[in-house]
């Protein structure tokens, strides 16, 4: 029996024991003096191997021998018989561990090969084996990142994939198809390159669900400063059209809509603006608008944020917060119109805020031309301890809440 440490064939048996599956021999090398254990199989217990796709194939020890021999040759090994002896040891460990009752997986067998090589002192061969195993793993991951284009497109066109209807705000359309196919590529990339193997495997095997996986490289929701938009105008993107700060309410509304729409695909979730009524009220005042005109602008805002367009085949996911009354930290600030401070404060614009809130609530409660609910924007209302529960606007707010359940509080 060849010594696995020095390859000398002069060994002696120190002890032997019999079990139900093999004969165990404790041996000592007469050349190097090291001791090792061998097993003589009474009958092969490992007959099947479970592949990575869960199918089972016949166990073939020769594949283990060849894998060890290939790794050994990479580092200058010249003794294939030693590789055979090491593969015998791998089989012995497999039979001890699985005993014919459980089918080992490819990964489990490879783990045992590494263990046997290291415990036998074959460190350079073990390193070569591990590196080859890792390179094969990378190759498999690269293949898994690839998407079957024909199957992907037909899955969308035939509505076979649940993801086609995952987003209720997304229409079945050509732009939806573009988003779906690109999303599938990004989802695979994120699983293989962004998340750890443990998390990725947990998702693939159904232990957890990674929502919006196609958007894994960007942020989820984002709140933006409406005040900055009023001061700086709509722009700042290289090679794109810039607009100066708005001087009138209709322009502010357009800026707000376009801002949300343009950034929709840069975040997975909602785009939000705070203090909408507080910051827009001065424009109502300087424009001298009546209620009918204010409502017209609120209709423009709401309808425009509910149009599926080429910016993603779905409605822009938007959230607007309303203060109801000028906040303590803003009421003494000079109002901004046209990017410049005015000679009055936000606290002076309660009447205009009431007009905006009334108009917005009426538009949202009325719904579209068929009376259907507006999905967006999702309104959030900041209610303070001095909230006037008996006002006309309060009644409108809770009528909307009762009818559609739309507002957040």
Short mmCIF file of C-alpha atoms in Angstrom, two decimals:
data_model
loop_
_atom_site.label_atom_id
_atom_site.label_comp_id
_atom_site.label_asym_id
_atom_site.label_seq_id
_atom_site.Cartn_x
_atom_site.Cartn_y
_atom_site.Cartn_z
CA UNK A 1 0.00 0.00 0.00
CA UNK A 2 1.51 3.32 -1.09
CA UNK A 3 2.08 5.98 1.57
CA UNK A 4 0.01 9.13 0.80
CA UNK A 5 2.77 11.30 2.33
CA UNK A 6 5.98 10.12 0.65
CA UNK A 7 4.59 7.65 -1.94
CA UNK A 8 6.80 4.82 -0.69
CA UNK A 9 5.16 1.41 -0.98
CA UNK A 10 6.84 -0.15 2.07
CA UNK A 11 4.20 0.01 4.82
CA UNK A 12 3.04 -2.23 7.61
CA UNK A 13 -0.36 -2.82 9.22
CA UNK A 14 -0.51 -1.77 12.87
CA UNK A 15 -4.16 -2.48 13.52
CA UNK A 16 -7.23 -3.70 11.65
CA UNK A 17 -10.93 -3.57 12.34
CA UNK A 18 -13.97 -4.75 10.44
CA UNK A 19 -17.27 -2.89 10.07
CA UNK A 20 -20.41 -3.65 8.16
CA UNK A 21 -19.23 -1.73 5.12
CA UNK A 22 -15.42 -1.95 5.05
CA UNK A 23 -12.22 -3.28 6.61
CA UNK A 24 -10.20 -0.58 8.34
CA UNK A 25 -6.41 -0.80 8.34
CA UNK A 26 -4.14 1.43 10.40
CA UNK A 27 -0.75 1.53 8.64
CA UNK A 28 2.72 2.96 9.16
CA UNK A 29 5.16 3.96 6.42
CA UNK A 30 8.53 2.26 6.88
CA UNK A 31 10.33 5.13 5.12
CA UNK A 32 8.88 8.35 6.59
CA UNK A 33 7.33 6.84 9.71
CA UNK A 34 3.97 8.55 9.25
CA UNK A 35 0.77 6.69 9.96
CA UNK A 36 -2.39 6.60 7.91
CA UNK A 37 -5.65 4.69 7.61
CA UNK A 38 -6.94 2.70 4.67
CA UNK A 39 -10.26 1.05 4.04
CA UNK A 40 -11.07 -1.99 1.98
CA UNK A 41 -14.55 -1.73 0.53
CA UNK A 42 -16.86 -4.64 1.03
CA UNK A 43 -19.32 -3.19 -1.47
CA UNK A 44 -19.93 0.21 -3.00
CA UNK A 45 -22.47 2.17 -0.97
CA UNK A 46 -22.41 5.40 -2.97
CA UNK A 47 -24.09 4.67 -6.29
CA UNK A 48 -25.68 8.00 -7.22
CA UNK A 49 -24.71 11.69 -7.30
CA UNK A 50 -27.10 14.64 -7.24
CA UNK A 51 -26.11 17.26 -9.82
CA UNK A 52 -26.62 21.01 -9.44
CA UNK A 53 -29.88 20.86 -11.41
CA UNK A 54 -31.19 18.29 -8.87
CA UNK A 55 -31.03 15.37 -11.33
CA UNK A 56 -29.28 12.16 -10.22
CA UNK A 57 -26.62 10.30 -12.19
CA UNK A 58 -24.49 7.21 -11.55
CA UNK A 59 -21.53 7.69 -9.24
CA UNK A 60 -18.19 7.40 -11.06
CA UNK A 61 -15.05 7.32 -8.92
CA UNK A 62 -12.89 7.73 -12.00
CA UNK A 63 -14.09 11.35 -12.29
CA UNK A 64 -12.73 12.05 -8.79
CA UNK A 65 -9.42 10.41 -9.66
CA UNK A 66 -9.12 12.45 -12.85
CA UNK A 67 -9.95 15.69 -11.03
CA UNK A 68 -7.25 15.06 -8.41
CA UNK A 69 -4.76 13.96 -11.07
CA UNK A 70 -5.47 17.06 -13.16
CA UNK A 71 -4.86 19.33 -10.15
CA UNK A 72 -1.67 17.43 -9.27
CA UNK A 73 -0.27 17.80 -12.79
CA UNK A 74 -0.85 21.56 -12.60
CA UNK A 75 1.72 21.71 -9.79
CA UNK A 76 4.17 19.16 -11.20
CA UNK A 77 2.68 15.89 -9.91
CA UNK A 78 3.76 12.72 -11.75
CA UNK A 79 2.16 9.84 -9.84
CA UNK A 80 -1.36 8.97 -10.97
CA UNK A 81 -1.47 6.00 -8.61
CA UNK A 82 -1.26 8.43 -5.70
CA UNK A 83 -4.26 10.27 -7.15
CA UNK A 84 -6.10 6.92 -7.27
CA UNK A 85 -5.23 6.26 -3.63
CA UNK A 86 -6.53 9.68 -2.62
CA UNK A 87 -9.77 9.14 -4.54
CA UNK A 88 -10.15 5.84 -2.67
CA UNK A 89 -9.93 7.84 0.54
CA UNK A 90 -12.58 10.25 -0.76
CA UNK A 91 -14.90 7.32 -1.46
CA UNK A 92 -14.27 5.95 2.03
CA UNK A 93 -15.24 9.27 3.60
CA UNK A 94 -18.33 9.43 1.38
CA UNK A 95 -19.44 5.99 2.48
CA UNK A 96 -18.82 6.81 6.13
CA UNK A 97 -20.77 10.05 5.87
CA UNK A 98 -23.66 9.04 3.64
CA UNK A 99 -23.72 5.28 4.20
CA UNK A 100 -25.83 4.57 1.15
CA UNK A 101 -28.87 6.26 2.69
CA UNK A 102 -28.38 9.75 1.27
CA UNK A 103 -27.33 10.77 -2.21
CA UNK A 104 -24.35 13.17 -2.01
CA UNK A 105 -24.32 16.31 -4.12
CA UNK A 106 -21.52 17.37 -6.44
CA UNK A 107 -20.61 20.17 -4.03
CA UNK A 108 -20.43 17.79 -1.06
CA UNK A 109 -18.11 15.45 -2.96
CA UNK A 110 -15.86 18.33 -3.97
CA UNK A 111 -15.73 19.55 -0.36
CA UNK A 112 -14.55 16.10 0.72
CA UNK A 113 -11.89 16.04 -2.01
CA UNK A 114 -10.50 19.32 -0.66
CA UNK A 115 -10.55 17.96 2.89
CA UNK A 116 -8.74 14.74 1.94
CA UNK A 117 -6.06 16.64 0.00
CA UNK A 118 -5.40 19.07 2.86
CA UNK A 119 -5.41 16.40 5.58
CA UNK A 120 -3.03 14.31 3.49
CA UNK A 121 -0.56 17.18 3.29
CA UNK A 122 -1.03 17.77 -0.43
CA UNK A 123 -1.39 21.52 -0.04
CA UNK A 124 -0.25 22.63 -3.49
CA UNK A 125 -2.54 20.11 -5.17
CA UNK A 126 -5.39 21.22 -2.90
CA UNK A 127 -4.80 24.84 -3.88
CA UNK A 128 -4.82 23.98 -7.59
CA UNK A 129 -8.03 21.99 -7.11
CA UNK A 130 -9.71 24.83 -5.21
CA UNK A 131 -8.71 27.42 -7.82
CA UNK A 132 -10.04 25.25 -10.65
CA UNK A 133 -13.26 24.69 -8.74
CA UNK A 134 -13.64 28.43 -8.22
CA UNK A 135 -13.03 29.15 -11.92
CA UNK A 136 -15.75 26.67 -12.87
CA UNK A 137 -18.09 28.35 -10.41
CA UNK A 138 -17.43 31.74 -12.01
CA UNK A 139 -18.12 30.26 -15.44
CA UNK A 140 -21.45 28.84 -14.26
CA UNK A 141 -22.38 32.20 -12.75
CA UNK A 142 -21.53 33.95 -16.01
CA UNK A 143 -23.78 31.55 -17.91
CA UNK A 144 -26.59 32.08 -15.40
CA UNK A 145 -26.37 35.84 -16.01
CA UNK A 146 -27.18 35.27 -19.67
CA UNK A 147 -30.83 35.53 -20.59
CA UNK A 148 -32.66 33.41 -23.14
CA UNK A 149 -33.92 36.24 -25.35
CA UNK A 150 -36.55 34.24 -27.22
CA UNK A 151 -37.96 32.73 -24.04
CA UNK A 152 -37.92 36.10 -22.27
CA UNK A 153 -39.87 37.87 -25.00
CA UNK A 154 -42.40 35.05 -25.41
CA UNK A 155 -42.91 34.91 -21.63
CA UNK A 156 -43.95 38.55 -21.72
CA UNK A 157 -46.00 38.37 -24.92
CA UNK A 158 -47.87 35.26 -23.74
CA UNK A 159 -48.07 36.57 -20.15
CA UNK A 160 -46.55 33.35 -18.81
CA UNK A 161 -44.35 35.04 -16.21
CA UNK A 162 -45.93 36.43 -13.02
CA UNK A 163 -43.61 39.43 -13.30
CA UNK A 164 -45.64 40.69 -16.26
CA UNK A 165 -48.40 41.60 -13.80
CA UNK A 166 -46.19 42.30 -10.79
CA UNK A 167 -46.69 46.06 -11.04
CA UNK A 168 -50.34 47.07 -11.26
CA UNK A 169 -49.30 50.52 -12.51
CA UNK A 170 -47.50 49.16 -15.56
CA UNK A 171 -49.35 48.68 -18.83
CA UNK A 172 -48.93 45.68 -21.13
CA UNK A 173 -47.17 47.45 -23.99
CA UNK A 174 -44.02 47.63 -26.06
CA UNK A 175 -42.38 49.93 -23.52
CA UNK A 176 -43.44 47.43 -20.86
CA UNK A 177 -41.71 44.69 -22.86
CA UNK A 178 -38.52 46.76 -23.02
CA UNK A 179 -38.65 47.32 -19.26
CA UNK A 180 -39.33 43.62 -18.62
CA UNK A 181 -36.47 42.29 -20.76
CA UNK A 182 -33.96 44.82 -19.43
CA UNK A 183 -35.17 44.11 -15.90
CA UNK A 184 -34.54 40.40 -16.30
CA UNK A 185 -30.93 41.03 -17.31
CA UNK A 186 -30.43 43.42 -14.40
CA UNK A 187 -32.01 40.99 -11.93
CA UNK A 188 -29.58 38.26 -12.96
CA UNK A 189 -26.66 40.67 -12.75
CA UNK A 190 -27.68 41.84 -9.28
CA UNK A 191 -28.01 38.27 -7.98
CA UNK A 192 -24.58 37.29 -9.28
CA UNK A 193 -22.59 40.48 -8.75
CA UNK A 194 -24.26 42.57 -6.03
CA UNK A 195 -25.64 40.10 -3.49
CA UNK A 196 -23.59 37.47 -1.68
CA UNK A 197 -23.94 33.83 -2.81
CA UNK A 198 -25.81 33.04 0.41
CA UNK A 199 -28.45 35.71 -0.22
CA UNK A 200 -28.68 34.91 -3.93
CA UNK A 201 -29.20 31.20 -3.24
CA UNK A 202 -31.82 31.97 -0.60
CA UNK A 203 -33.75 34.02 -3.18
CA UNK A 204 -33.41 31.39 -5.92
CA UNK A 205 -34.57 28.63 -3.57
CA UNK A 206 -37.56 30.60 -2.29
CA UNK A 207 -36.44 31.15 1.31
CA UNK A 208 -36.61 34.93 0.85
CA UNK A 209 -37.91 37.23 -1.89
CA UNK A 210 -35.84 40.18 -3.11
CA UNK A 211 -38.40 42.70 -4.30
CA UNK A 212 -37.60 45.00 -7.24
CA UNK A 213 -34.52 42.91 -7.97
CA UNK A 214 -34.28 44.47 -11.41
CA UNK A 215 -33.58 47.81 -9.69
CA UNK A 216 -30.98 46.49 -7.27
CA UNK A 217 -28.23 48.91 -8.33
CA UNK A 218 -30.22 52.08 -7.54
CA UNK A 219 -31.95 53.58 -4.53
CA UNK A 220 -35.52 52.74 -3.55
CA UNK A 221 -37.53 55.88 -2.70
CA UNK A 222 -36.29 59.45 -2.59
CA UNK A 223 -37.50 62.77 -1.25
CA UNK A 224 -36.54 65.88 -3.21
CA UNK A 225 -36.49 69.55 -2.29
CA UNK A 226 -39.29 71.45 -4.00
CA UNK A 227 -37.82 74.65 -2.60
CA UNK A 228 -34.55 74.03 -4.48
CA UNK A 229 -36.55 73.50 -7.66
CA UNK A 230 -38.22 76.88 -7.10
CA UNK A 231 -34.88 78.60 -6.50
CA UNK A 232 -32.73 76.93 -9.15
CA UNK A 233 -35.24 76.04 -11.82
CA UNK A 234 -35.49 72.77 -13.73
CA UNK A 235 -32.12 71.68 -15.11
CA UNK A 236 -28.58 70.88 -14.09
CA UNK A 237 -28.26 67.77 -16.28
CA UNK A 238 -25.38 67.97 -18.79
CA UNK A 239 -26.48 68.33 -22.43
CA UNK A 240 -30.15 68.67 -21.45
CA UNK A 241 -32.43 71.69 -21.65
CA UNK A 242 -32.37 74.00 -18.60
CA UNK A 243 -35.34 76.07 -17.44
CA UNK A 244 -35.14 79.16 -15.22
CA UNK A 245 -37.02 79.29 -11.90
CA UNK A 246 -40.78 79.38 -12.42
CA UNK A 247 -42.61 82.70 -12.06
CA UNK A 248 -46.14 81.35 -12.42
CA UNK A 249 -48.13 78.46 -10.98
CA UNK A 250 -48.70 76.71 -14.31
CA UNK A 251 -44.92 76.59 -14.92
CA UNK A 252 -44.26 75.30 -11.39
CA UNK A 253 -46.72 72.48 -12.02
CA UNK A 254 -44.95 71.57 -15.28
CA UNK A 255 -41.55 71.61 -13.56
CA UNK A 256 -42.85 69.39 -10.77
CA UNK A 257 -44.37 66.87 -13.21
CA UNK A 258 -41.28 66.73 -15.43
CA UNK A 259 -38.93 66.43 -12.47
CA UNK A 260 -40.78 63.40 -11.11
CA UNK A 261 -41.12 61.83 -14.55
CA UNK A 262 -37.47 62.29 -15.48
CA UNK A 263 -36.23 60.75 -12.24
CA UNK A 264 -38.69 57.86 -12.22
CA UNK A 265 -36.24 55.39 -13.74
CA UNK A 266 -33.39 56.51 -11.48
CA UNK A 267 -35.10 55.10 -8.38
CA UNK A 268 -37.08 51.92 -7.80
CA UNK A 269 -39.82 53.49 -5.70
CA UNK A 270 -41.59 56.77 -5.10
CA UNK A 271 -40.33 60.28 -5.80
CA UNK A 272 -41.56 62.70 -3.14
CA UNK A 273 -41.94 66.45 -2.62
CA UNK A 274 -42.81 67.95 0.77
CA UNK A 275 -44.73 71.11 1.70
CA UNK A 276 -46.36 71.31 -1.73
CA UNK A 277 -49.25 73.52 -0.60
CA UNK A 278 -46.97 75.80 1.43
CA UNK A 279 -44.48 76.33 -1.39
CA UNK A 280 -47.03 76.72 -4.21
CA UNK A 281 -49.34 79.11 -2.34
CA UNK A 282 -47.22 82.24 -3.06
CA UNK A 283 -47.64 81.63 -6.82
CA UNK A 284 -51.41 81.68 -6.41
CA UNK A 285 -51.03 85.00 -4.59
CA UNK A 286 -48.67 86.70 -7.07
CA UNK A 287 -50.65 85.44 -10.08
CA UNK A 288 -53.90 86.64 -8.50
CA UNK A 289 -55.61 83.35 -9.36
CA UNK A 290 -59.21 82.56 -8.51
CA UNK A 291 -60.40 79.16 -7.31
CA UNK A 292 -61.45 77.92 -10.77
CA UNK A 293 -57.96 78.62 -12.12
CA UNK A 294 -56.27 76.93 -9.16
CA UNK A 295 -58.41 73.84 -9.65
CA UNK A 296 -57.49 73.77 -13.33
CA UNK A 297 -53.80 73.65 -12.38
CA UNK A 298 -54.44 70.89 -9.83
CA UNK A 299 -56.25 68.88 -12.53
CA UNK A 300 -53.24 69.34 -14.78
CA UNK A 301 -50.95 68.11 -12.01
CA UNK A 302 -52.99 65.03 -11.13
CA UNK A 303 -53.86 63.93 -14.66
CA UNK A 304 -50.28 64.39 -15.87
CA UNK A 305 -48.91 62.23 -13.05
CA UNK A 306 -51.29 59.42 -14.05
CA UNK A 307 -50.33 59.14 -17.71
CA UNK A 308 -48.22 56.09 -18.67
CA UNK A 309 -45.69 57.45 -21.11
CA UNK A 310 -42.41 56.55 -22.74
CA UNK A 311 -40.60 57.30 -19.48
CA UNK A 312 -41.34 53.77 -18.27
CA UNK A 313 -44.72 52.46 -19.52
CA UNK A 314 -46.18 53.15 -16.09
CA UNK A 315 -47.41 56.08 -14.04
CA UNK A 316 -44.60 57.92 -12.25
CA UNK A 317 -44.60 56.65 -8.67
CA UNK A 318 -45.10 59.94 -6.83
CA UNK A 319 -45.84 61.14 -3.31
CA UNK A 320 -46.76 64.72 -2.39
CA UNK A 321 -46.93 65.96 1.20
CA UNK A 322 -49.25 68.78 2.26
CA UNK A 323 -48.77 70.86 5.41
CA UNK A 324 -52.38 72.15 5.62
CA UNK A 325 -51.11 75.16 7.60
CA UNK A 326 -47.72 76.94 7.29
CA UNK A 327 -45.18 74.94 9.36
CA UNK A 328 -43.53 76.64 12.31
CA UNK A 329 -40.10 76.48 10.66
CA UNK A 330 -41.38 78.08 7.44
CA UNK A 331 -44.13 80.54 8.33
CA UNK A 332 -41.73 83.44 8.94
CA UNK A 333 -39.57 82.73 5.88
CA UNK A 334 -39.81 84.99 2.84
CA UNK A 335 -41.82 83.32 0.08
CA UNK A 336 -39.98 82.30 -3.11
CA UNK A 337 -41.39 83.16 -6.55
CA UNK A 338 -39.30 83.25 -9.72
CA UNK A 339 -36.28 82.13 -7.72
CA UNK A 340 -36.38 85.30 -5.59
CA UNK A 341 -37.65 86.22 -2.14
CA UNK A 342 -40.90 88.19 -2.02
CA UNK A 343 -41.99 90.91 0.39
CA UNK A 344 -44.34 88.50 2.19
CA UNK A 345 -43.86 85.22 4.09
CA UNK A 346 -45.29 81.74 3.74
CA UNK A 347 -47.28 82.43 6.88
CA UNK A 348 -49.16 85.13 4.95
CA UNK A 349 -50.50 82.58 2.43
CA UNK A 350 -52.98 80.51 4.46
CA UNK A 351 -55.89 81.52 2.20
CA UNK A 352 -53.99 80.39 -0.90
CA UNK A 353 -52.99 77.13 0.80
CA UNK A 354 -56.65 76.45 1.52
CA UNK A 355 -57.48 77.00 -2.16
CA UNK A 356 -54.78 74.55 -3.26
CA UNK A 357 -55.86 71.89 -0.76
CA UNK A 358 -59.55 72.25 -1.63
CA UNK A 359 -58.87 72.05 -5.37
CA UNK A 360 -56.52 69.08 -5.04
CA UNK A 361 -58.92 67.14 -2.79
CA UNK A 362 -61.86 67.75 -5.12
CA UNK A 363 -59.88 66.56 -8.14
CA UNK A 364 -58.72 63.42 -6.33
CA UNK A 365 -62.22 62.64 -5.03
CA UNK A 366 -63.89 63.15 -8.43
CA UNK A 367 -61.51 60.69 -10.11
CA UNK A 368 -60.89 60.55 -13.85
CA UNK A 369 -63.44 60.92 -16.66
CA UNK A 370 -65.03 57.59 -15.64
CA UNK A 371 -64.83 58.27 -11.90
CA UNK A 372 -61.92 55.88 -11.45
CA UNK A 373 -59.38 56.44 -8.67
CA UNK A 374 -56.13 58.25 -9.37
CA UNK A 375 -53.25 55.99 -8.35
CA UNK A 376 -50.89 58.95 -8.01
CA UNK A 377 -49.77 61.17 -6.52
CA UNK A 378 -50.17 59.57 -3.10
CA UNK A 379 -50.96 62.52 -0.82
CA UNK A 380 -49.56 62.70 2.69
CA UNK A 381 -51.09 65.14 5.18
CA UNK A 382 -49.31 66.50 8.23
CA UNK A 383 -51.94 66.87 10.94
CA UNK A 384 -50.96 68.93 13.98
CA UNK A 385 -52.64 69.13 17.39
CA UNK A 386 -54.48 72.31 16.36
CA UNK A 387 -55.97 70.70 13.23
CA UNK A 388 -59.44 72.14 12.46
CA UNK A 389 -61.60 69.02 12.23
CA UNK A 390 -64.77 70.97 11.37
CA UNK A 391 -63.51 72.93 8.36
CA UNK A 392 -64.74 72.49 4.78
CA UNK A 393 -61.36 71.17 3.68
CA UNK A 394 -61.26 68.67 6.56
CA UNK A 395 -64.60 67.25 5.39
CA UNK A 396 -63.22 66.96 1.83
CA UNK A 397 -60.09 65.24 3.12
CA UNK A 398 -62.02 62.55 4.95
CA UNK A 399 -64.52 62.13 2.12
CA UNK A 400 -61.54 61.24 -0.09
CA UNK A 401 -60.22 58.93 2.62
CA UNK A 402 -63.58 57.18 2.97
CA UNK A 403 -64.10 56.85 -0.79
CA UNK A 404 -60.67 55.71 -1.98
CA UNK A 405 -58.49 55.32 1.12
CA UNK A 406 -55.86 57.31 -0.72
CA UNK A 407 -54.19 59.70 1.76
CA UNK A 408 -51.38 58.94 4.17
CA UNK A 409 -51.34 60.75 7.49
#
